[in-house]
Coordinates of C-alpha atoms in Angstrom, one line a residue:
M25 CA -26.9 43.5 54.8
T26 CA -23.2 43.1 54.0
E27 CA -21.1 40.2 55.2
I28 CA -19.0 42.5 57.5
S29 CA -22.0 44.0 59.2
Q30 CA -23.5 40.5 59.8
R31 CA -20.2 39.4 61.2
W32 CA -20.1 42.3 63.7
L33 CA -23.7 41.7 64.6
R34 CA -22.9 38.1 65.4
I35 CA -19.8 39.1 67.4
V36 CA -21.8 41.5 69.5
L37 CA -24.6 39.0 69.9
A38 CA -22.3 36.2 70.9
G39 CA -20.1 38.3 73.2
P40 CA -21.4 41.1 75.4
W41 CA -25.1 40.7 74.6
T42 CA -25.1 36.9 75.5
L43 CA -23.3 37.7 78.7
L44 CA -25.8 40.3 79.7
A45 CA -28.8 38.3 78.5
S46 CA -27.8 35.1 80.4
F47 CA -27.2 37.2 83.5
V48 CA -30.8 38.6 83.2
V49 CA -32.2 35.1 82.6
M50 CA -30.3 33.8 85.6
A51 CA -31.5 36.6 87.9
S52 CA -35.1 36.1 86.8
L53 CA -34.9 32.4 87.7
A54 CA -34.7 33.3 91.3
T55 CA -38.1 35.1 91.1
W56 CA -40.1 32.1 90.0
L57 CA -38.2 29.0 91.4
P58 CA -39.6 27.7 94.7
A59 CA -37.4 28.3 97.7
G60 CA -37.3 24.5 98.7
T61 CA -36.9 23.0 102.1
A62 CA -33.6 24.7 102.9
Q63 CA -34.8 28.0 101.5
V64 CA -31.8 28.2 99.1
D65 CA -32.9 26.3 96.0
N66 CA -34.1 29.5 94.3
L67 CA -30.6 30.9 94.8
I68 CA -28.4 27.9 94.1
V69 CA -30.2 26.5 91.0
P70 CA -29.8 29.8 88.9
L71 CA -26.1 30.0 89.9
V72 CA -25.5 26.4 88.8
A73 CA -27.6 26.8 85.7
Y74 CA -25.8 30.0 84.6
P75 CA -23.1 28.2 82.5
L76 CA -25.8 26.2 80.8
I77 CA -27.9 29.3 80.0
W78 CA -24.8 31.1 78.7
G79 CA -23.8 28.1 76.6
V80 CA -27.1 27.7 75.0
M81 CA -27.4 31.4 74.2
F82 CA -23.8 31.5 72.9
F83 CA -24.0 28.5 70.6
H84 CA -27.4 29.7 69.3
A85 CA -25.8 33.1 68.5
I86 CA -22.8 31.4 66.7
L87 CA -24.7 28.6 64.9
A88 CA -27.9 30.4 63.8
R89 CA -28.2 30.8 60.1
D90 CA -30.0 34.1 60.3
V91 CA -28.3 36.6 62.7
I92 CA -31.3 38.9 62.8
K93 CA -33.6 36.0 63.8
A94 CA -31.0 35.1 66.5
W95 CA -31.1 38.7 67.8
V96 CA -34.9 38.8 67.9
I97 CA -35.1 35.5 69.8
S98 CA -32.4 36.6 72.3
A99 CA -34.0 40.1 72.7
I100 CA -37.5 38.6 73.4
I101 CA -36.1 36.2 76.0
T102 CA -34.1 38.9 77.7
L103 CA -37.0 41.4 77.7
L104 CA -39.4 38.8 79.1
C105 CA -37.0 38.0 81.9
A106 CA -36.3 41.6 82.6
G107 CA -40.0 42.3 82.7
L108 CA -40.3 39.5 85.2
L109 CA -37.6 41.0 87.4
V110 CA -39.2 44.5 87.2
Q111 CA -42.6 43.0 88.1
H112 CA -41.1 41.2 91.1
F113 CA -39.2 44.2 92.4
M114 CA -42.2 46.5 91.9
A115 CA -44.4 44.1 93.9
V116 CA -41.8 43.8 96.6
G117 CA -41.5 47.6 96.9
S118 CA -45.2 48.1 97.2
V119 CA -45.6 45.8 100.2

């Protein structure tokens, strides 16, 4: 793979993909976090954790030595969290 194509893969991974992936991870946190005593913990914690999730994914995309490996890791995490969201909404819709 050429240096230019690796650079563009890294730019796309660190930019729009990380933004989308961190949003999916944040949304999936609300499905498995307990509601807490005030019934808002599962909503507030993901919102507060979003910058941390984005930061970890962004710096991993920038600092990873192998851009393909970074893509694979990010895609696996995003797909697992998206699957969790789909499972949650399918279960809610069937009740």
